[in-house]
Short mmCIF file of C-alpha atoms in Angstrom, two decimals:
data_model
loop_
_atom_site.label_atom_id
_atom_site.label_comp_id
_atom_site.label_asym_id
_atom_site.label_seq_id
_atom_site.Cartn_x
_atom_site.Cartn_y
_atom_site.Cartn_z
CA MET A 1 49.64 71.53 96.78
CA LEU A 2 48.51 74.59 98.70
CA THR A 3 50.60 73.71 101.75
CA SER A 4 53.79 73.29 99.77
CA ALA A 5 53.10 76.52 97.93
CA MET A 6 52.99 78.59 101.10
CA PRO A 7 55.81 81.14 101.25
CA LYS A 8 58.41 80.50 103.90
CA SER A 9 58.03 84.09 105.08
CA LEU A 10 54.46 83.35 106.18
CA THR A 11 54.97 83.23 109.91
CA SER A 12 52.94 84.15 112.95
CA SER A 13 54.87 87.42 113.13
CA ALA A 14 53.64 88.56 109.74
CA ALA A 15 51.16 91.42 109.66
CA PRO A 16 47.56 90.14 109.34
CA SER A 17 47.01 92.15 106.19
CA GLU A 18 50.17 90.64 104.67
CA VAL A 19 49.04 87.13 105.61
CA LEU A 20 45.68 87.80 104.00
CA SER A 21 47.28 89.15 100.84
CA GLN A 22 49.47 86.07 100.52
CA PHE A 23 46.51 83.78 101.05
CA VAL A 24 44.48 85.53 98.38
CA SER A 25 47.32 84.95 95.95
CA GLN A 26 47.62 81.30 96.96
CA LEU A 27 43.89 80.68 96.55
CA ALA A 28 44.18 81.70 92.93
CA THR A 29 46.87 79.05 92.32
CA ILE A 30 44.84 76.04 93.46
CA ASP A 31 44.37 73.57 90.66
CA ASN A 32 40.63 73.60 89.94
CA SER A 33 40.85 70.04 88.63
CA ARG A 34 41.17 68.57 92.11
CA ALA A 35 39.64 69.15 95.51
CA ALA A 36 41.76 70.68 98.25
CA SER A 37 43.14 68.16 100.74
CA ILE A 38 41.99 68.02 104.34
CA THR A 39 45.32 69.50 105.38
CA GLU A 40 44.91 72.35 102.92
CA VAL A 41 41.37 73.04 104.11
CA ASP A 42 42.40 73.07 107.76
CA GLU A 43 45.36 75.31 107.04
CA LEU A 44 43.27 77.65 104.93
CA LEU A 45 40.57 77.95 107.58
CA ASP A 46 43.04 78.34 110.45
CA ARG A 47 44.97 81.08 108.70
CA THR A 48 41.82 82.93 107.67
CA LEU A 49 40.39 82.81 111.19
CA SER A 50 43.76 83.93 112.56
CA VAL A 51 43.61 87.05 110.43
CA LEU A 52 40.03 87.59 111.57
CA GLU A 53 41.04 87.32 115.23
CA ASN A 54 44.27 89.30 115.14
CA GLY A 55 43.89 91.69 112.23
CA ASP A 56 42.99 95.34 112.21
CA PHE A 57 39.65 96.60 110.93
CA GLN A 58 40.75 96.64 107.29
CA ALA A 59 42.11 93.08 107.45
CA ARG A 60 38.93 91.86 109.11
CA TRP A 61 36.87 93.63 106.47
CA GLU A 62 38.79 91.82 103.75
CA VAL A 63 38.27 88.49 105.52
CA SER A 64 34.54 89.20 105.83
CA LYS A 65 34.42 89.43 102.04
CA LEU A 66 36.89 86.61 101.38
CA LEU A 67 35.55 83.84 103.61
CA PRO A 68 32.06 83.68 102.02
CA GLN A 69 33.81 83.54 98.63
CA ILE A 70 35.98 80.65 99.81
CA VAL A 71 32.83 78.81 100.88
CA SER A 72 31.10 79.59 97.59
CA ALA A 73 34.13 78.23 95.73
CA GLU A 74 33.73 75.01 97.76
CA LEU A 75 37.27 75.25 99.13
CA ILE A 76 35.69 75.03 102.57
CA THR A 77 32.32 73.46 103.26
CA PRO A 78 29.62 75.80 104.62
CA GLN A 79 29.16 73.61 107.68
CA LEU A 80 32.88 73.71 108.50
CA ALA A 81 32.96 77.51 108.22
CA ILE A 82 29.76 77.91 110.25
CA ASP A 83 31.01 75.65 113.04
CA ALA A 84 34.40 77.37 113.15
CA LEU A 85 32.88 80.84 113.30
CA PHE A 86 30.31 79.81 115.88
CA ASP A 87 33.05 78.28 118.07
CA LEU A 88 34.99 81.51 117.79
CA LEU A 89 32.17 83.56 119.28
CA ASP A 90 32.88 84.37 122.89
CA GLU A 91 31.13 86.67 125.32
CA ASP A 92 34.44 88.28 126.29
CA MET A 93 35.58 89.04 122.76
CA GLU A 94 35.74 92.59 121.51
CA GLU A 95 32.55 93.93 119.97
CA GLU A 96 34.14 94.62 116.58
CA LEU A 97 35.27 91.00 116.17
CA ALA A 98 31.84 89.70 117.18
CA TRP A 99 30.24 92.03 114.65
CA PHE A 100 32.44 90.66 111.87
CA ILE A 101 31.75 87.04 112.80
CA VAL A 102 27.99 87.58 112.79
CA ARG A 103 28.29 89.52 109.54
CA ILE A 104 30.21 86.70 107.86
CA LEU A 105 27.70 84.13 109.06
CA GLY A 106 24.95 86.15 107.44
CA GLN A 107 26.73 86.02 104.07
CA ILE A 108 27.13 82.25 103.94
CA GLU A 109 24.39 80.60 101.89
CA HIS A 110 23.44 77.51 103.87
CA PRO A 111 20.33 76.32 105.74
CA ASP A 112 22.31 75.93 108.96
CA VAL A 113 23.29 79.61 109.02
CA LEU A 114 19.90 80.67 110.29
CA ALA A 115 20.00 78.06 113.04
CA ALA A 116 23.48 79.24 114.06
CA LEU A 117 22.36 82.85 114.15
CA MET A 118 19.27 81.96 116.16
CA GLU A 119 21.49 80.09 118.62
CA THR A 120 23.74 83.14 118.84
CA LEU A 121 20.72 85.32 119.51
CA LYS A 122 19.55 83.07 122.34
CA SER A 123 22.93 82.33 123.92
CA ALA A 124 24.54 85.78 123.80
CA GLN A 125 24.72 87.65 127.09
CA SER A 126 25.69 90.93 125.44
CA GLU A 127 22.82 93.13 124.28
CA GLU A 128 25.00 94.43 121.45
CA LEU A 129 25.73 90.92 120.19
CA ARG A 130 22.06 89.94 120.40
CA ALA A 131 21.08 93.05 118.47
CA MET A 132 23.71 92.29 115.81
CA ALA A 133 22.46 88.74 115.47
CA ALA A 134 18.86 89.93 115.21
CA GLY A 135 19.79 92.32 112.41
CA VAL A 136 21.60 89.64 110.43
CA ILE A 137 18.73 87.21 110.98
CA ALA A 138 16.32 89.81 109.60
CA ALA A 139 18.56 90.14 106.54
CA GLN A 140 17.85 86.48 105.79
CA GLY A 141 14.39 87.60 104.65
CA THR A 142 11.20 85.56 104.67
CA LYS A 143 12.93 82.34 105.67
CA ALA A 144 13.61 83.95 109.06
CA ILE A 145 9.94 84.67 109.75
CA ALA A 146 9.01 81.20 111.04
CA PRO A 147 11.84 80.85 113.60
CA LEU A 148 11.37 84.44 114.74
CA THR A 149 7.64 83.82 115.13
CA ASN A 150 8.46 80.85 117.36
CA LEU A 151 10.56 83.16 119.55
CA LEU A 152 7.51 85.35 120.17
CA GLY A 153 6.27 82.64 122.50
CA GLU A 154 9.24 83.19 124.82
CA ALA A 155 9.06 86.42 126.83
CA GLU A 156 12.84 86.66 127.13
CA TRP A 157 13.32 86.92 123.37
CA ARG A 158 10.05 88.52 122.33
CA LEU A 159 11.34 92.09 121.97
CA LEU A 160 14.32 91.05 119.85
CA ALA A 161 12.08 88.84 117.74
CA VAL A 162 9.67 91.73 117.12
CA GLN A 163 12.56 94.05 116.26
CA ALA A 164 13.95 91.50 113.81
CA LEU A 165 10.54 90.89 112.25
CA SER A 166 10.08 94.63 111.86
CA GLN A 167 13.21 94.80 109.72
CA ILE A 168 12.00 92.18 107.24
CA ARG A 169 9.16 94.39 105.93
CA HIS A 170 7.20 91.59 104.30
CA SER A 171 3.46 91.05 104.52
CA GLU A 172 4.03 87.60 106.04
CA THR A 173 5.17 89.35 109.22
CA ILE A 174 1.79 91.02 109.76
CA ALA A 175 0.11 88.04 111.42
CA PRO A 176 2.85 87.38 114.02
CA LEU A 177 3.17 91.11 114.75
CA LEU A 178 -0.57 91.38 115.35
CA GLU A 179 -0.19 88.72 118.04
CA VAL A 180 1.91 91.02 120.23
CA VAL A 181 0.18 94.42 119.90
CA GLN A 182 -1.46 93.77 123.29
CA ASP A 183 1.73 92.53 124.97
CA ALA A 184 2.35 93.57 128.57
CA ASP A 185 5.66 95.22 127.62
CA PRO A 186 5.12 98.70 126.10
CA GLN A 187 8.42 98.40 124.21
CA ILE A 188 7.08 95.36 122.41
CA ARG A 189 3.74 97.02 121.72
CA ALA A 190 5.46 100.11 120.31
CA ALA A 191 7.84 98.06 118.16
CA ALA A 192 4.98 95.98 116.77
CA ILE A 193 2.85 99.06 116.02
CA GLU A 194 5.79 100.77 114.31
CA ALA A 195 6.40 97.71 112.12
CA LEU A 196 2.73 97.27 111.24
CA SER A 197 2.47 100.94 110.25
CA SER A 198 4.57 100.30 107.16
CA PHE A 199 1.89 98.07 105.62
CA HIS A 200 -1.37 98.95 103.88
CA ASP A 201 -3.59 96.13 105.08
CA VAL A 202 -7.22 96.27 106.22
CA ARG A 203 -6.31 94.60 109.51
CA ILE A 204 -4.00 97.39 110.59
CA PRO A 205 -5.96 100.70 110.86
CA PRO A 206 -8.29 99.34 113.59
CA VAL A 207 -5.23 98.24 115.55
CA LEU A 208 -3.64 101.68 115.19
CA LEU A 209 -6.82 103.45 116.25
CA ASN A 210 -7.11 101.20 119.28
CA ALA A 211 -3.48 101.95 120.20
CA LEU A 212 -4.29 105.67 120.48
CA GLY A 213 -5.74 104.83 123.88
CA ASP A 214 -2.63 103.00 125.10
CA ILE A 215 -1.30 104.12 128.48
CA ALA A 216 2.25 104.25 127.10
CA ALA A 217 3.13 107.42 125.18
CA PRO A 218 5.60 105.66 122.82
CA VAL A 219 2.80 103.32 121.70
CA ARG A 220 0.42 106.21 121.09
CA ARG A 221 3.15 108.02 119.20
CA GLU A 222 3.84 105.09 116.85
CA ALA A 223 0.12 104.60 116.21
CA ILE A 224 -0.24 108.27 115.28
CA VAL A 225 2.71 108.10 112.90
CA GLY A 226 1.13 105.12 111.16
CA LEU A 227 -2.31 106.69 110.89
CA GLY A 228 -0.82 109.70 109.14
CA PHE A 229 -0.25 107.55 106.05
CA HIS A 230 -3.90 106.50 105.67
CA GLN A 231 -5.35 109.46 103.75
CA GLN A 232 -8.18 107.30 102.44
CA LEU A 233 -9.48 107.00 106.01
CA ALA A 234 -9.10 110.68 106.91
CA ASP A 235 -12.76 111.17 107.87
CA ALA A 236 -12.52 108.49 110.54
CA ILE A 237 -8.99 109.30 111.64
CA VAL A 238 -9.04 113.10 111.99
CA PRO A 239 -11.34 113.31 115.06
CA ARG A 240 -9.18 110.80 116.90
CA LEU A 241 -5.95 112.58 115.97
CA GLN A 242 -7.41 115.96 116.91
CA ALA A 243 -7.89 114.67 120.45
CA CYS A 244 -4.22 113.63 120.46
CA LEU A 245 -3.20 117.25 119.82
CA TYR A 246 -3.99 117.87 123.49
CA ASP A 247 -2.23 114.79 124.90
CA PHE A 248 -0.26 115.31 128.12
CA ASN A 249 2.87 114.11 126.27
CA LEU A 250 4.27 116.84 124.00
CA GLU A 251 5.88 114.37 121.59
CA VAL A 252 2.51 112.71 121.07
CA CYS A 253 1.00 116.14 120.35
CA ARG A 254 3.79 116.91 117.90
CA GLN A 255 3.29 113.66 115.99
CA ALA A 256 -0.46 114.25 115.89
CA ALA A 257 0.13 117.62 114.23
CA ILE A 258 2.48 116.03 111.69
CA ALA A 259 -0.02 113.25 110.95
CA LEU A 260 -2.88 115.71 110.44
CA GLY A 261 -0.72 117.67 108.04
CA ARG A 262 -0.06 114.51 106.04
CA LEU A 263 -3.77 113.71 105.86
CA GLN A 264 -4.31 117.09 104.13
CA SER A 265 -8.09 117.10 104.52
CA PRO A 266 -10.16 120.23 105.29
CA ALA A 267 -11.06 118.75 108.68
CA ALA A 268 -7.38 118.13 109.42
CA ALA A 269 -6.61 121.75 108.54
CA ASP A 270 -9.39 122.99 110.83
CA ALA A 271 -7.97 120.94 113.71
CA LEU A 272 -4.56 122.51 113.16
CA PHE A 273 -6.06 126.01 112.88
CA ALA A 274 -7.70 125.57 116.28
CA LEU A 275 -4.45 124.39 117.82
CA LEU A 276 -2.48 127.32 116.43
CA ARG A 277 -5.08 129.82 117.68
CA SER A 278 -5.15 128.40 121.19
CA PRO A 279 -3.27 130.60 123.70
CA HIS A 280 -2.33 127.45 125.62
CA THR A 281 -0.39 125.79 122.79
CA PRO A 282 3.33 125.55 123.72
CA ILE A 283 5.73 127.38 121.40
CA PRO A 284 7.43 124.19 120.10
CA LEU A 285 4.02 122.77 119.23
CA GLN A 286 3.06 126.02 117.48
CA VAL A 287 6.18 125.67 115.33
CA GLU A 288 5.30 122.07 114.47
CA THR A 289 1.74 123.10 113.66
CA VAL A 290 2.97 125.67 111.15
CA ARG A 291 5.12 122.98 109.52
CA ALA A 292 2.13 120.65 109.38
CA LEU A 293 -0.05 123.31 107.78
CA ASN A 294 2.56 123.72 105.07
CA TRP A 295 1.68 120.20 103.88
CA ILE A 296 -1.86 121.32 103.15
CA GLN A 297 -1.21 124.56 101.20
CA THR A 298 -4.65 126.03 100.60
CA LYS A 299 -5.79 129.65 100.56
CA ALA A 300 -7.34 129.14 103.99
CA THR A 301 -4.03 127.82 105.31
CA ILE A 302 -2.14 130.84 104.02
CA GLU A 303 -4.67 133.20 105.56
CA VAL A 304 -4.27 131.54 108.96
CA LEU A 305 -0.49 131.79 108.71
CA GLN A 306 -0.84 135.48 107.86
CA GLN A 307 -2.94 136.04 110.98
CA HIS A 308 -0.09 134.74 113.12
CA LEU A 309 2.59 136.71 111.32
CA LYS A 310 2.61 139.54 113.85
CA PRO A 311 5.37 141.18 115.92
CA SER A 312 3.86 139.92 119.19
CA ALA A 313 4.29 136.27 118.13
CA ASP A 314 7.29 134.27 119.26
CA GLU A 315 10.22 134.74 116.89
CA SER A 316 10.61 130.99 116.27
CA VAL A 317 6.96 130.82 115.16
CA ILE A 318 7.39 133.82 112.86
CA GLN A 319 10.52 132.23 111.42
CA GLU A 320 8.63 129.03 110.62
CA ILE A 321 5.75 130.95 109.01
CA LEU A 322 8.19 132.84 106.79
CA LEU A 323 9.79 129.55 105.74
CA ALA A 324 6.38 127.98 105.10
CA LEU A 325 5.26 130.85 102.88
CA GLY A 326 8.40 130.50 100.81
CA ARG A 327 7.64 126.82 100.20
CA ILE A 328 4.18 127.35 98.72
CA GLU A 329 4.00 125.38 95.47
CA PRO A 330 0.62 125.98 93.73
CA ASP A 331 1.10 128.82 91.26
CA ASP A 332 -2.18 130.49 92.18
CA LEU A 333 -1.08 130.69 95.82
CA LYS A 334 2.49 131.86 95.25
CA LEU A 335 1.40 135.41 94.47
CA ILE A 336 -0.70 135.56 97.66
CA ALA A 337 2.21 134.26 99.73
CA ALA A 338 4.59 136.77 98.15
CA GLN A 339 2.20 139.64 98.89
CA ILE A 340 1.99 138.60 102.54
CA LEU A 341 5.77 138.48 102.82
CA ALA A 342 6.16 141.83 101.08
CA GLU A 343 3.63 143.51 103.38
CA SER A 344 5.16 142.14 106.56
CA ILE A 345 8.87 142.38 105.84
CA ALA A 346 9.37 145.96 107.01
CA ALA A 347 7.80 145.25 110.42
CA LEU A 348 9.84 142.13 111.15
CA PRO A 349 11.55 142.60 114.52
CA SER A 350 14.98 141.15 113.73
CA SER A 351 17.59 140.90 111.00
CA THR A 352 17.38 137.12 111.13
CA LEU A 353 13.70 137.22 110.22
CA LYS A 354 14.34 139.70 107.41
CA GLN A 355 16.97 137.34 105.99
CA THR A 356 14.49 134.47 106.02
CA ALA A 357 11.79 136.60 104.41
CA ALA A 358 14.21 137.68 101.67
CA LEU A 359 15.06 134.09 100.78
CA SER A 360 11.39 133.08 100.86
CA LEU A 361 10.49 135.92 98.49
CA GLY A 362 13.17 134.71 96.12
CA GLN A 363 11.93 131.11 96.26
CA LEU A 364 8.47 132.23 95.17
CA GLU A 365 10.00 133.80 92.01
CA GLN A 366 7.32 136.47 91.70
CA PRO A 367 8.16 139.68 89.76
CA ASP A 368 6.18 141.68 92.34
CA SER A 369 8.74 140.62 94.96
CA ILE A 370 11.50 142.66 93.33
CA GLU A 371 10.51 145.97 94.96
CA PRO A 372 10.45 144.75 98.59
CA LEU A 373 13.77 142.99 98.01
CA LEU A 374 15.23 146.17 96.52
CA ASN A 375 14.18 148.00 99.68
CA LEU A 376 16.23 145.54 101.72
CA LEU A 377 19.35 146.54 99.79
CA ALA A 378 19.34 149.70 101.89
CA ASP A 379 19.12 147.80 105.19
CA PRO A 380 21.94 148.68 107.62
CA ASP A 381 22.63 144.97 108.26
CA GLU A 382 25.05 143.56 105.68
CA SER A 383 23.70 140.03 106.07
CA VAL A 384 20.18 141.25 105.27
CA ARG A 385 21.49 142.95 102.14
CA LEU A 386 23.28 139.77 101.03
CA HIS A 387 20.14 137.71 101.57
CA ALA A 388 18.16 140.27 99.57
CA ILE A 389 20.63 139.87 96.71
CA ALA A 390 20.30 136.08 96.96
CA GLY A 391 16.53 136.46 96.76
CA LEU A 392 16.72 138.79 93.77
CA LYS A 393 18.96 136.36 91.89
CA GLN A 394 16.16 133.80 91.91
CA ILE A 395 13.74 136.15 90.13
CA GLU A 396 14.17 136.13 86.37
CA SER A 397 13.55 139.83 85.67
CA ALA A 398 15.43 141.20 88.70
CA PHE A 399 18.76 141.68 86.90
CA ASP A 400 17.19 143.85 84.20
CA ARG A 401 15.40 145.88 86.87
CA LEU A 402 18.67 146.52 88.70
CA GLN A 403 20.43 147.57 85.50
CA THR A 404 17.62 150.01 84.75
CA LEU A 405 17.88 151.51 88.22
CA ALA A 406 21.67 151.75 87.98
CA ALA A 407 21.29 153.89 84.86
CA THR A 408 18.80 156.23 86.52
CA GLU A 409 20.00 159.78 87.02
CA ASN A 410 19.77 161.46 90.43
CA LEU A 411 19.72 158.09 92.20
CA PRO A 412 20.80 158.58 95.84
CA ASN A 413 24.38 157.42 96.45
CA GLN A 414 23.20 154.93 99.07
CA TRP A 415 20.99 153.21 96.51
CA ARG A 416 23.58 153.48 93.75
CA ASP A 417 26.20 151.74 95.90
CA ALA A 418 23.75 149.03 97.00
CA ILE A 419 22.64 148.32 93.43
CA ALA A 420 26.24 148.24 92.21
CA THR A 421 27.06 145.69 94.91
CA ALA A 422 24.06 143.59 93.93
CA LEU A 423 24.99 143.62 90.23
CA ALA A 424 28.57 142.67 91.10
CA GLU A 425 27.26 139.59 92.90
CA TRP A 426 25.44 138.28 89.81
#
């Protein structure tokens, strides 16, 4: 019998982790040929819940893995475990314990689990507990869609229901989410738009386009993010997103620039060119525009970036342009990007910018970049010299070029020392 097998040292003063360890050992000794007695079941459940209530994080973690296994092994019925855990939930309990209880409920395979979690969601006064329950409900998958859809009809629970539906990421959630895109609460509208944006469904682009005119900036922002993933509709989307580049909310403008970059169409590039050229574009938005243009990577894009690579530009914008040029991927454009960097590097107004340019030249791996990087070896700033060496190390023929120079007679001592340092770093 399990009860008779319990060690006499198992008392209420024992450490929770020790109690748990002893129970794990005892569970393995149960004779599989018979069912556990009612007394054994009660004792097993009581002791396990005691560890859950009184244990430290590690002990609770072990219980959260053990209790679903006990249920699966049919030592405790699912209904008994569900009822016991549900009764244990209390508004005044610590958040960590509540999290573990909800987590355990989510791991028990039984039809009543979903009902218990839904009841927890509706009865909890704590926002944290409601959010935890919503997350575990979402983890139940498609079987949670129907009860969550029913909650959409109740204003009090609508936001949590939308948030839970958004985590399921299944096409069956599209219809209920479409029902709330015009909700009076902007939080609900934004959450629904964000969730719908993850699907490629013909019903969704018109909804996203319509949401661009929403009075709430978070809703407009989520719609823009979603539209950025519909390249096949670029012709229809670009004019609408271009207007969003001049929204009164800077975050909306920023997301519009990102979305246009993702669309990668010539019209999208033109919209970004115009934004970058405008003297009224805020510096942070200029930086984001450069990043967006780097998604497009055409000769025209590189030429526009070159036009803005001038000493009078804000240093953060120059920095982003230097980074963008170093990330050019098409082989036929790498040489152009390297030439632009090489021509501009001497006029860069700070050591930080020279360091960035050196690394970008190295990333492009162009043999023609060796000479401008060699020139940086004579820079008075040690960090610039080290970045130049790092750039040279990425170019296949640079080592041979340095060795040739090191063997050159009448080389100025300044250059000889710099080249020796570079070779020593290889």
